Short mmCIF file of C-alpha atoms and ligand atoms in Angstrom, two decimals:
data_model
loop_
_atom_site.label_atom_id
_atom_site.label_comp_id
_atom_site.label_asym_id
_atom_site.label_seq_id
_atom_site.Cartn_x
_atom_site.Cartn_y
_atom_site.Cartn_z
CA MET A 161 26.09 -4.55 -100.46
CA GLN A 162 26.52 -2.32 -97.27
CA VAL A 163 25.11 1.23 -99.14
CA LEU A 164 23.51 2.02 -102.26
CA VAL A 165 24.01 5.82 -103.29
CA VAL A 166 21.48 6.85 -105.49
CA GLY A 167 22.64 9.94 -107.98
CA ALA A 168 25.87 10.66 -108.95
CA GLY A 169 25.91 14.69 -109.12
CA PRO A 170 28.74 16.64 -106.34
CA VAL A 171 26.81 14.86 -103.45
CA GLY A 172 26.32 11.46 -104.46
CA LEU A 173 29.89 11.50 -105.88
CA THR A 174 31.28 13.03 -102.26
CA MET A 175 29.13 10.02 -100.62
CA ALA A 176 30.66 7.32 -102.80
CA ALA A 177 33.98 8.54 -102.43
CA GLU A 178 33.92 9.05 -98.72
CA LEU A 179 32.44 5.56 -98.51
CA ALA A 180 34.78 3.75 -100.63
CA ARG A 181 37.71 5.62 -99.03
CA TYR A 182 36.75 4.13 -95.35
CA GLY A 183 36.29 0.75 -97.40
CA VAL A 184 32.54 0.37 -97.16
CA GLU A 185 31.18 -2.01 -99.95
CA CYS A 186 28.50 0.40 -102.09
CA ARG A 187 27.35 1.08 -105.46
CA ILE A 188 26.81 4.44 -106.79
CA VAL A 189 24.28 4.59 -109.70
CA ASP A 190 22.99 7.41 -111.68
CA LYS A 191 20.19 7.16 -114.50
CA ALA A 192 21.83 10.04 -116.73
CA PRO A 193 24.10 8.05 -119.11
CA ALA A 194 26.63 11.15 -118.93
CA PRO A 195 27.86 13.51 -116.66
CA THR A 196 26.73 17.04 -116.92
CA ASP A 197 28.43 19.32 -118.99
CA GLN A 198 26.73 22.22 -117.45
CA SER A 199 28.78 24.63 -115.52
CA ARG A 200 25.92 25.00 -112.38
CA ALA A 201 27.39 25.63 -109.01
CA LEU A 202 30.49 27.86 -109.37
CA VAL A 203 31.76 28.29 -105.97
CA VAL A 204 33.46 25.61 -103.68
CA TRP A 205 33.76 27.38 -100.27
CA SER A 206 36.56 27.13 -97.81
CA ARG A 207 34.92 24.44 -95.34
CA THR A 208 33.99 22.24 -98.21
CA LEU A 209 37.83 22.42 -99.42
CA GLU A 210 38.95 21.58 -96.08
CA LEU A 211 36.96 18.36 -95.88
CA LEU A 212 37.88 17.50 -99.48
CA ASP A 213 41.37 17.50 -98.30
CA ARG A 214 40.51 14.73 -96.01
CA MET A 215 40.10 12.41 -99.25
CA GLY A 216 43.30 13.98 -101.29
CA ALA A 217 41.19 15.75 -103.27
CA GLY A 218 42.45 19.30 -102.15
CA PRO A 219 45.38 19.90 -104.56
CA ALA A 220 43.29 18.71 -107.37
CA PHE A 221 40.86 21.39 -106.86
CA ARG A 222 43.34 23.94 -106.26
CA ALA A 223 44.81 23.02 -109.36
CA THR A 224 41.92 23.35 -111.46
CA GLY A 225 39.59 26.07 -109.70
CA VAL A 226 40.37 30.20 -109.54
CA PRO A 227 40.41 31.70 -106.29
CA ALA A 228 38.12 34.42 -105.85
CA HIS A 229 39.26 37.28 -102.98
CA HIS A 230 36.58 39.80 -103.54
CA THR A 231 33.15 40.52 -103.71
CA GLY A 232 32.22 44.31 -104.97
CA LEU A 233 28.91 45.74 -104.60
CA PHE A 234 27.95 48.42 -107.35
CA ASP A 235 25.31 50.87 -108.10
CA GLY A 236 26.23 51.23 -111.68
CA ALA A 237 29.88 52.35 -112.05
CA LYS A 238 29.73 53.49 -108.63
CA ARG A 239 31.46 51.29 -106.11
CA LEU A 240 29.57 50.72 -102.54
CA ALA A 241 31.64 48.13 -100.73
CA ASP A 242 34.68 46.04 -101.82
CA ILE A 243 34.33 43.10 -99.07
CA ARG A 244 37.30 40.78 -98.96
CA ILE A 245 36.09 37.15 -98.58
CA GLU A 246 39.54 36.00 -97.05
CA PRO A 247 38.42 34.39 -93.84
CA ASP A 248 40.74 33.59 -90.87
CA GLY A 249 41.83 30.54 -89.86
CA THR A 250 41.47 28.34 -92.80
CA THR A 251 43.80 26.53 -95.19
CA TYR A 252 41.54 28.28 -97.86
CA PRO A 253 41.03 32.02 -97.49
CA TYR A 254 39.26 32.23 -100.72
CA ALA A 255 36.27 31.30 -102.66
CA LEU A 256 37.28 28.81 -105.35
CA MET A 257 35.71 29.23 -108.91
CA ILE A 258 35.16 26.15 -110.34
CA PRO A 259 32.41 24.90 -112.42
CA GLN A 260 29.99 21.79 -111.38
CA ASN A 261 31.01 19.92 -114.05
CA GLU A 262 34.71 20.29 -113.26
CA THR A 263 33.93 19.45 -109.61
CA GLU A 264 32.02 16.19 -110.64
CA ARG A 265 35.16 15.36 -113.09
CA LEU A 266 37.75 15.69 -109.90
CA LEU A 267 35.01 13.71 -107.70
CA ALA A 268 34.78 11.13 -110.23
CA ALA A 269 38.33 10.88 -110.91
CA ARG A 270 38.64 10.57 -106.94
CA LEU A 271 36.22 7.79 -106.73
CA ARG A 272 38.24 5.84 -109.04
CA THR A 273 41.47 5.67 -107.16
CA PHE A 274 39.21 4.00 -104.38
CA GLY A 275 38.02 1.42 -106.85
CA LEU A 276 34.55 2.60 -107.43
CA GLN A 277 32.86 3.45 -110.65
CA VAL A 278 29.63 5.45 -111.34
CA GLU A 279 27.09 2.97 -112.87
CA ARG A 280 25.70 4.96 -115.41
CA ALA A 281 22.12 5.25 -117.07
CA VAL A 282 20.87 3.04 -114.36
CA GLU A 283 17.72 4.38 -113.08
CA LEU A 284 16.29 3.62 -109.28
CA GLY A 285 12.36 3.31 -109.59
CA ALA A 286 10.67 1.95 -106.23
CA LEU A 287 12.12 0.80 -103.13
CA HIS A 288 11.32 -0.92 -100.03
CA SER A 289 12.92 -0.09 -96.73
CA GLY A 290 12.35 -2.59 -93.87
CA ALA A 291 13.91 -3.69 -90.78
CA ASP A 292 17.03 -5.58 -92.08
CA GLY A 293 17.77 -3.56 -95.21
CA VAL A 294 16.75 -1.85 -98.03
CA GLN A 295 15.39 -3.34 -101.30
CA ALA A 296 15.78 -1.01 -104.37
CA GLU A 297 14.57 -1.64 -107.93
CA LEU A 298 17.09 -0.67 -110.74
CA THR A 299 16.61 -0.51 -114.59
CA HIS A 300 19.67 -0.90 -116.65
CA PRO A 301 19.91 0.83 -120.03
CA ASP A 302 19.01 -2.55 -121.91
CA GLY A 303 15.62 -2.33 -120.10
CA ARG A 304 16.85 -5.13 -117.82
CA ARG A 305 15.50 -4.76 -113.92
CA GLU A 306 17.48 -5.79 -111.17
CA THR A 307 16.46 -5.84 -107.41
CA VAL A 308 19.29 -4.89 -105.14
CA HIS A 309 19.49 -5.43 -101.38
CA ALA A 310 21.64 -3.05 -99.47
CA ASP A 311 21.65 -2.43 -95.68
CA TRP A 312 21.25 1.31 -96.29
CA LEU A 313 20.34 3.59 -99.16
CA VAL A 314 21.43 7.24 -99.50
CA GLY A 315 19.26 9.43 -101.57
CA CYS A 316 21.48 11.91 -103.26
CA ASP A 317 19.10 12.21 -106.20
CA GLY A 318 18.44 15.90 -106.51
CA ALA A 319 15.75 18.03 -106.42
CA HIS A 320 13.16 15.99 -107.92
CA SER A 321 13.99 12.87 -105.97
CA THR A 322 12.57 9.41 -106.41
CA VAL A 323 14.09 8.64 -103.04
CA ARG A 324 12.27 11.35 -101.23
CA HIS A 325 9.12 10.49 -103.20
CA ALA A 326 9.33 6.84 -101.91
CA ILE A 327 9.80 7.59 -98.46
CA GLY A 328 6.84 9.59 -98.66
CA ALA A 329 8.95 12.98 -97.14
CA GLY A 330 6.99 16.35 -97.44
CA PHE A 331 9.10 19.27 -99.52
CA GLU A 332 7.91 22.11 -97.61
CA GLY A 333 8.42 25.40 -99.02
CA GLU A 334 7.15 27.74 -101.83
CA THR A 335 8.46 28.83 -105.37
CA LEU A 336 9.17 32.51 -105.21
CA PRO A 337 7.71 34.53 -108.06
CA SER A 338 10.79 36.29 -109.46
CA ALA A 339 12.05 34.82 -112.69
CA TRP A 340 16.16 34.87 -113.33
CA TYR A 341 18.29 35.01 -116.24
CA LEU A 342 21.33 32.63 -116.31
CA ALA A 343 24.27 32.71 -118.92
CA ASP A 344 27.98 31.62 -119.03
CA LEU A 345 29.91 33.66 -121.41
CA HIS A 346 32.68 35.95 -122.30
CA LEU A 347 32.92 39.32 -121.16
CA SER A 348 35.21 42.19 -121.99
CA GLY A 349 35.52 46.00 -120.92
CA LEU A 350 34.65 45.05 -117.14
CA PRO A 351 36.32 47.35 -114.70
CA THR A 352 36.21 44.76 -112.06
CA ARG A 353 39.15 42.57 -110.63
CA PRO A 354 40.00 39.40 -112.15
CA ASP A 355 39.46 37.68 -108.70
CA GLU A 356 36.29 39.48 -107.81
CA MET A 357 32.53 38.55 -107.61
CA ALA A 358 30.36 41.74 -108.67
CA MET A 359 26.73 42.42 -107.58
CA PHE A 360 24.99 45.67 -109.68
CA PHE A 361 21.96 46.83 -107.64
CA HIS A 362 19.62 48.83 -110.08
CA VAL A 363 16.12 49.99 -109.91
CA GLY A 364 15.08 46.94 -112.11
CA GLY A 365 16.65 44.13 -110.35
CA VAL A 366 20.02 42.91 -109.42
CA LEU A 367 22.89 42.00 -111.87
CA ALA A 368 25.55 39.33 -110.50
CA LEU A 369 28.83 38.47 -112.43
CA PHE A 370 31.32 35.62 -111.34
CA PRO A 371 34.70 35.14 -112.71
CA ILE A 372 34.95 31.37 -114.12
CA THR A 373 38.40 31.46 -115.89
CA GLN A 374 40.05 34.16 -117.77
CA GLY A 375 37.40 36.05 -119.80
CA ARG A 376 34.38 33.71 -118.86
CA TYR A 377 31.82 34.91 -116.76
CA ARG A 378 28.37 33.40 -115.30
CA VAL A 379 25.86 36.01 -115.39
CA ILE A 380 22.62 36.27 -113.15
CA ALA A 381 20.09 38.64 -113.30
CA SER A 382 16.71 38.86 -111.72
CA MET A 383 13.81 39.78 -113.68
CA PRO A 384 10.24 41.05 -113.33
CA ALA A 385 7.78 38.54 -111.87
CA GLY A 386 5.98 37.46 -115.10
CA THR A 387 8.86 37.49 -117.48
CA PRO A 388 8.01 34.58 -119.96
CA PRO A 389 9.90 31.22 -118.75
CA ASP A 390 12.54 31.39 -121.68
CA ASP A 391 15.85 31.02 -122.21
CA PRO A 392 17.76 34.66 -122.76
CA THR A 393 19.17 35.37 -125.97
CA LEU A 394 22.54 37.05 -126.02
CA GLU A 395 20.81 40.28 -126.86
CA ASP A 396 18.70 39.67 -123.55
CA ILE A 397 21.65 39.57 -121.73
CA GLN A 398 23.40 42.65 -123.25
CA ALA A 399 20.35 44.61 -122.79
CA VAL A 400 20.83 43.91 -118.84
CA LEU A 401 24.56 44.40 -118.93
CA ASP A 402 24.03 47.89 -120.52
CA ALA A 403 21.14 48.83 -118.31
CA ARG A 404 22.59 47.66 -114.85
CA GLY A 405 26.12 47.19 -115.36
CA PRO A 406 29.19 49.70 -114.84
CA GLY A 407 28.91 50.50 -118.91
CA GLY A 408 31.39 49.58 -121.64
CA VAL A 409 30.55 45.81 -121.16
CA ARG A 410 30.60 43.35 -124.33
CA ALA A 411 28.98 39.90 -123.85
CA ALA A 412 30.22 37.24 -126.50
CA ASP A 413 30.50 33.79 -127.31
CA PRO A 414 27.92 32.30 -125.04
CA ILE A 415 28.71 28.89 -123.86
CA TRP A 416 25.33 28.13 -121.90
CA LEU A 417 21.80 30.52 -121.95
CA SER A 418 19.30 29.38 -119.68
CA HIS A 419 16.74 30.80 -116.96
CA PHE A 420 15.50 29.76 -113.54
CA ARG A 421 13.16 30.21 -110.86
CA ILE A 422 13.86 29.89 -107.17
CA ASN A 423 12.36 27.40 -105.00
CA GLU A 424 12.83 27.09 -101.42
CA ARG A 425 11.95 23.72 -100.03
CA LYS A 426 13.44 21.40 -97.25
CA VAL A 427 12.60 18.11 -95.61
CA GLU A 428 12.24 17.86 -91.78
CA ASP A 429 13.93 14.74 -91.37
CA TYR A 430 16.70 13.54 -93.53
CA ARG A 431 16.11 9.83 -92.53
CA ALA A 432 13.44 7.39 -92.70
CA GLY A 433 14.50 4.05 -91.18
CA ARG A 434 17.57 2.61 -93.34
CA VAL A 435 16.82 5.69 -96.18
CA PHE A 436 18.76 8.74 -96.17
CA LEU A 437 18.41 11.91 -97.78
CA ALA A 438 21.61 14.39 -98.87
CA GLY A 439 21.77 17.41 -101.10
CA ASP A 440 19.15 19.16 -103.43
CA ALA A 441 17.05 15.87 -102.67
CA ALA A 442 16.66 17.28 -99.05
CA HIS A 443 16.80 20.81 -99.40
CA VAL A 444 16.65 23.53 -102.59
CA HIS A 445 16.95 27.32 -102.02
CA SER A 446 18.30 30.66 -103.76
CA PRO A 447 21.93 30.51 -105.23
CA ALA A 448 22.49 33.52 -103.24
CA GLY A 449 25.90 32.99 -101.91
CA GLY A 450 26.32 29.61 -103.65
CA GLN A 451 25.55 27.67 -100.76
CA GLY A 452 23.55 24.77 -102.10
CA MET A 453 26.07 22.31 -103.53
CA ASN A 454 28.61 23.14 -100.77
CA THR A 455 25.84 22.29 -97.80
CA GLY A 456 24.79 19.25 -100.14
CA MET A 457 28.47 18.09 -99.97
CA GLN A 458 28.90 18.70 -96.41
CA ASP A 459 25.79 16.62 -95.89
CA ALA A 460 27.53 13.71 -97.53
CA PHE A 461 31.21 14.56 -95.32
CA ASN A 462 28.80 14.43 -92.23
CA LEU A 463 26.70 10.76 -92.76
CA ALA A 464 29.46 9.14 -94.57
CA TRP A 465 32.07 8.42 -91.31
CA LYS A 466 29.14 7.64 -89.42
CA LEU A 467 27.86 5.08 -91.78
CA ALA A 468 31.32 3.61 -92.22
CA LEU A 469 31.84 3.00 -88.41
CA VAL A 470 28.52 1.19 -88.51
CA CYS A 471 29.18 -0.71 -91.79
CA ARG A 472 32.85 -1.89 -89.98
CA GLY A 473 31.33 -2.93 -87.10
CA LEU A 474 32.91 -0.07 -85.02
CA ALA A 475 30.23 1.55 -83.79
CA ALA A 476 26.34 0.52 -83.18
CA PRO A 477 23.63 2.48 -85.67
CA GLU A 478 22.72 4.38 -82.90
CA PRO A 479 23.50 7.41 -81.73
CA LEU A 480 25.27 7.95 -84.69
CA LEU A 481 23.39 7.61 -87.28
CA GLY A 482 20.44 9.41 -85.61
CA SER A 483 22.54 12.39 -85.15
CA TYR A 484 22.79 12.89 -88.95
CA SER A 485 19.25 14.52 -89.27
CA ALA A 486 19.77 16.03 -85.66
CA GLU A 487 23.11 17.94 -87.22
CA ARG A 488 22.17 18.65 -91.08
CA SER A 489 18.62 19.43 -90.68
CA PRO A 490 19.35 22.97 -88.71
CA VAL A 491 21.92 23.64 -91.20
CA GLY A 492 19.62 23.55 -93.89
CA ARG A 493 16.89 25.48 -92.23
CA MET A 494 19.75 28.08 -91.51
CA VAL A 495 21.00 28.35 -95.16
CA LEU A 496 17.22 28.50 -96.42
CA ALA A 497 16.84 31.38 -94.25
CA GLN A 498 20.25 33.05 -94.97
CA THR A 499 19.89 32.69 -98.86
CA GLY A 500 16.37 33.94 -98.49
CA ARG A 501 17.39 36.92 -97.01
CA LEU A 502 20.38 37.62 -99.32
CA THR A 503 17.73 37.15 -102.13
CA ALA A 504 15.07 39.50 -100.79
CA MET A 505 17.84 42.39 -99.90
CA ALA A 506 18.95 41.77 -103.44
CA THR A 507 15.43 42.09 -105.00
CA LEU A 508 13.98 44.93 -103.10
CA GLN A 509 11.30 46.38 -105.28
CA ASN A 510 10.63 49.59 -103.21
CA THR A 511 12.75 52.66 -104.44
CA ALA A 512 13.11 54.22 -101.44
CA LEU A 513 14.19 50.68 -99.56
CA GLN A 514 16.41 50.34 -102.35
CA ALA A 515 18.17 53.46 -102.01
CA LEU A 516 18.22 52.75 -97.90
CA ARG A 517 19.90 49.38 -98.99
CA ASN A 518 22.89 50.95 -100.95
CA HIS A 519 23.26 53.47 -98.49
CA ALA A 520 24.02 50.96 -95.53
CA ALA A 521 25.91 48.59 -97.92
CA SER A 522 28.13 51.15 -98.37
CA LEU A 523 28.26 52.16 -94.70
CA LEU A 524 28.45 49.04 -93.06
CA LEU A 525 30.28 46.56 -95.49
CA GLY A 526 33.19 48.68 -95.46
CA LEU A 527 33.95 48.07 -91.90
CA ALA A 528 36.48 45.20 -91.10
CA PRO A 529 34.74 43.37 -88.65
CA VAL A 530 31.55 42.93 -90.85
CA GLN A 531 33.73 41.77 -93.76
CA ALA A 532 35.40 39.19 -91.49
CA ALA A 533 31.93 38.03 -90.11
CA MET A 534 30.19 37.75 -93.73
CA ALA A 535 33.48 35.98 -94.90
CA LYS A 536 33.59 33.52 -92.30
CA ASN A 537 29.72 33.11 -92.72
CA LEU A 538 29.75 32.67 -96.53
CA SER A 539 32.78 30.12 -96.06
CA GLU A 540 31.09 27.90 -93.99
CA ILE A 541 33.79 27.39 -91.35
CA THR A 542 31.24 28.90 -88.50
CA ILE A 543 28.95 25.88 -88.84
CA GLY A 544 29.28 23.63 -85.86
CA TYR A 545 27.14 21.07 -84.27
CA LYS A 546 26.71 22.31 -80.52
CA ASP A 547 23.22 21.03 -79.88
CA SER A 548 23.92 17.60 -81.36
CA PRO A 549 23.59 14.52 -79.33
CA LEU A 550 27.13 13.67 -80.07
CA SER A 551 28.53 16.92 -78.57
CA ALA A 552 29.78 17.55 -74.91
CA GLY A 553 31.78 19.49 -72.93
CA HIS A 554 33.08 23.10 -73.35
CA SER A 555 34.20 23.09 -77.06
CA GLY A 556 31.49 20.02 -77.93
CA GLY A 557 30.24 20.68 -81.61
CA THR A 558 32.98 23.34 -82.94
CA ARG A 559 35.06 22.89 -85.61
CA ALA A 560 38.20 21.94 -84.59
CA PRO A 561 41.47 23.75 -86.10
CA VAL A 562 42.46 22.57 -89.47
CA GLN A 563 45.84 20.25 -89.62
CA GLN A 564 47.24 20.46 -92.96
CA ASP A 565 49.61 17.46 -93.36
CA ALA A 566 47.33 14.75 -91.99
CA PRO A 567 43.52 16.07 -91.48
CA PHE A 568 41.40 14.66 -88.83
CA GLY A 569 39.33 11.82 -90.82
CA ALA A 570 42.32 11.15 -93.70
CA GLY A 571 43.16 7.49 -94.17
CA ASP A 572 41.06 4.41 -94.78
CA THR A 573 39.33 4.12 -91.05
CA PRO A 574 37.20 6.77 -90.06
CA ARG A 575 38.59 7.31 -86.62
CA PHE A 576 38.57 9.75 -83.76
CA ALA A 577 41.39 11.49 -82.60
CA LEU A 578 42.05 12.18 -78.58
CA CYS A 579 44.18 15.25 -78.81
CA ALA A 580 46.09 15.89 -75.45
CA HIS A 581 49.28 17.20 -73.92
CA ASP A 582 49.59 14.33 -71.63
CA PRO A 583 48.52 10.82 -73.09
CA ASP A 584 49.03 8.96 -69.55
CA GLY A 585 45.64 7.59 -69.16
CA ALA A 586 44.57 7.28 -72.94
CA ALA A 587 45.64 3.47 -73.12
CA PRO A 588 41.96 1.77 -72.27
CA LEU A 589 40.18 4.23 -74.41
CA LEU A 590 42.75 3.35 -77.40
CA ALA A 591 42.21 -0.35 -76.89
CA ARG A 592 38.62 -0.30 -76.58
CA HIS A 593 38.18 2.02 -80.06
CA ALA A 594 39.74 2.95 -83.53
CA ALA A 595 40.96 5.86 -82.10
CA VAL A 596 44.42 7.72 -82.44
CA LEU A 597 46.36 9.80 -80.10
CA GLU A 598 47.24 13.57 -81.46
CA PRO A 599 48.81 16.42 -79.94
CA ALA A 600 46.75 19.27 -77.83
CA LEU A 601 44.94 21.38 -80.54
CA ARG A 602 45.97 24.53 -78.29
CA PRO A 603 48.68 25.12 -75.67
CA GLY A 604 47.42 24.65 -72.05
CA GLU A 605 44.18 22.63 -73.62
CA GLY A 606 43.00 19.38 -71.81
CA ILE A 607 41.88 16.88 -73.67
CA THR A 608 39.70 17.08 -76.98
CA LEU A 609 38.11 14.23 -78.61
CA VAL A 610 37.73 15.30 -82.66
CA ARG A 611 35.45 13.51 -84.92
CA PRO A 612 36.61 11.92 -88.25
CA ASP A 613 34.90 15.30 -89.65
CA GLY A 614 37.12 17.40 -87.90
CA TYR A 615 34.55 18.72 -85.45
CA VAL A 616 34.79 18.42 -81.69
CA ALA A 617 32.76 15.82 -79.93
CA MET A 618 34.16 16.55 -76.14
CA GLY A 619 36.27 18.93 -74.67
CA ALA A 620 37.81 18.05 -71.24
CA LEU A 621 39.91 19.27 -68.64
CA ARG A 622 43.53 17.68 -68.40
CA GLY A 623 43.34 14.03 -66.65
CA GLU A 624 39.49 13.50 -67.53
CA TRP A 625 40.07 10.54 -69.60
CA ASP A 626 37.56 8.67 -67.77
CA ARG A 627 34.94 11.30 -68.80
CA VAL A 628 35.97 11.38 -72.37
CA GLY A 629 35.90 7.61 -72.40
CA ARG A 630 32.19 7.40 -71.33
CA HIS A 631 31.17 9.67 -74.07
CA LEU A 632 33.16 7.87 -76.70
CA ASP A 633 31.61 4.79 -75.49
CA GLY A 634 28.15 6.19 -75.69
CA LEU A 635 28.62 7.43 -79.20
CA LEU A 636 30.27 4.34 -80.47
CA GLY A 637 27.53 2.39 -78.68
CA ALA A 638 28.00 -1.60 -78.52
CA PRO A 639 29.11 -2.45 -82.06
CA ALA A 640 26.76 -5.18 -84.05
C1 FAD B 812 20.44 25.31 -113.84
C2 FAD B 812 21.25 24.89 -112.53
C3 FAD B 812 21.90 26.07 -112.33
C4 FAD B 812 22.43 26.17 -110.90
N1 FAD B 812 23.20 27.17 -110.72
C5 FAD B 812 24.04 27.04 -109.45
C6 FAD B 812 24.68 27.86 -108.85
O1 FAD B 812 24.78 29.37 -109.31
N2 FAD B 812 25.12 27.91 -107.70
C7 FAD B 812 24.30 27.09 -106.88
O2 FAD B 812 25.15 27.15 -105.66
N3 FAD B 812 23.98 25.86 -106.98
C8 FAD B 812 23.23 26.12 -108.48
N4 FAD B 812 22.36 25.05 -108.93
C9 FAD B 812 22.43 24.12 -107.83
C10 FAD B 812 23.25 23.01 -107.83
O3 FAD B 812 23.60 22.36 -108.84
C11 FAD B 812 22.65 21.68 -106.80
O4 FAD B 812 22.89 22.45 -105.52
C12 FAD B 812 23.37 20.76 -106.87
O5 FAD B 812 24.02 20.15 -108.08
C13 FAD B 812 23.11 19.35 -105.85
O6 FAD B 812 23.92 18.44 -106.04
P1 FAD B 812 23.39 17.11 -105.75
O7 FAD B 812 24.21 15.96 -106.43
O8 FAD B 812 22.52 17.02 -104.63
O9 FAD B 812 21.93 16.75 -107.03
P2 FAD B 812 22.09 16.91 -108.51
O10 FAD B 812 23.11 17.59 -109.07
O11 FAD B 812 21.16 17.17 -109.11
O12 FAD B 812 22.33 15.31 -109.10
C14 FAD B 812 21.29 14.43 -108.69
C15 FAD B 812 21.62 12.92 -109.73
O13 FAD B 812 20.70 12.01 -109.17
C16 FAD B 812 20.51 11.47 -110.45
N5 FAD B 812 18.88 10.89 -110.32
C17 FAD B 812 17.94 11.59 -110.36
N6 FAD B 812 16.97 10.52 -110.12
C18 FAD B 812 17.68 9.37 -110.44
C19 FAD B 812 17.13 8.03 -110.05
N7 FAD B 812 15.88 7.70 -109.91
N8 FAD B 812 17.81 7.21 -110.02
C20 FAD B 812 18.89 7.43 -110.64
N9 FAD B 812 19.65 8.64 -110.66
C21 FAD B 812 18.86 9.55 -110.44
C22 FAD B 812 20.44 12.59 -111.79
O14 FAD B 812 20.70 12.26 -113.21
C23 FAD B 812 21.56 13.57 -110.84
O15 FAD B 812 22.54 13.47 -111.74
C24 FAD B 812 22.21 25.15 -109.93
C25 FAD B 812 21.20 24.07 -110.38
C26 FAD B 812 20.90 23.90 -111.77
C27 FAD B 812 19.64 22.76 -112.13
#
């Protein structure tokens, strides 16, 4: 077998679906006997949706989720800011609200269309990674032990990752002292718009409300440090709504009542030889901004095409596979810093600082350019890989404009795209590599080499085919 994917959460499912779509021989196992029925991560952001389009999953997500276009900031009933979450330049100018169990259901359905199923109640125990491959010990539901040999292994096995422990990777960081209540239930009497996420600042802590479906909401509320680590009751949630909300909101029909603490941790290197880490196995942080699952799924999108090119003998392992951690570890670091800042702002204890925050929020967040920058940032469309070993030229590492009909990287082979007005000179390159010719990205632009995940590998001047060719040769190396 070429790749063993451990863990069938949203990240493992994305990983396996991308590998299977590209014709890689792989297996995906999960120790849980059944998929989760918990809503967990609710937001799928624009960049994740763009990348899902490449595997043909975009329409199913659009049909299932509920678009949210606004975030309201409130001090009790007083609106401090109405932030439009409508980033420019994407086919998905909104945040798609969809419970994680639905996200996983859609991904698993997509995976089956590529001929692969999750093997359930199969647990990874030990693993040994050598120069030629990985040996993994699996335990089946009937107690049977199986030793699997794979060329590569991807640990998408969540925050308590067995794979991470097995490779001895440190998970540096801390557990924050604050405690949080979480509830999925029905709310009535809410003055916010149905497509609005709402955050209420209060001296006692922050209250955040997220629409899931008609009348159903996710409630998250910070509690003072030292609050007992217990699940809240419906009455607890009602008390928080009464104290911090706009007044007159009634909670009913709880679906899920839970609590959590925030961990901010990350591995330094997402790879050890033939073993990779992705998603919560590599980074965990505050749910502020809903970045966790999206970042993890984008780890998978980043690694899958590189592994596929190597497994199909279309590229050498380096520098492609080395670029995975080089590209995604800085993104994880940035997400940790940003979500940490958001959490610190939301949970300020000092009343003078709280007043200052509320004043600044009502002044600054009303400005259109500030809102536009926030929307772009949250939607993850500003993420790029400028410092990557794969990036060169004037636009190397930037996200290429999205193609709606046939996105970059769609289909059953991970191909680079050579985008140019004038294709004369491209023939030798097309003969050497699995690449396709596409129209120039923008009027007047020279040659742009676009990766199968829609990021620019190189921007060059008109006619600089030799330069582009050398760069692509360098990226793909001499295939095995
Ligand atoms: C209660 C809760 C609430 C959350 N709320 C939010 C939220 O509001 N917003 C947000 O952005 N994020 C939230 N998250 C985080 C979000 O769910 C994660 O970021 C996301 O699930 C990460 O996906 P993953 O695939 O990396 O890991 P997971 O979803 O954790 O999946 C890992 C999978 O690996 C399997 N596994 C583990 N060990 C083994 C093994 N040894 N062998 C085989 N299989 C194994 C597990 O069974 C599991 O299915 C929440 C998480 C929890 C737990």
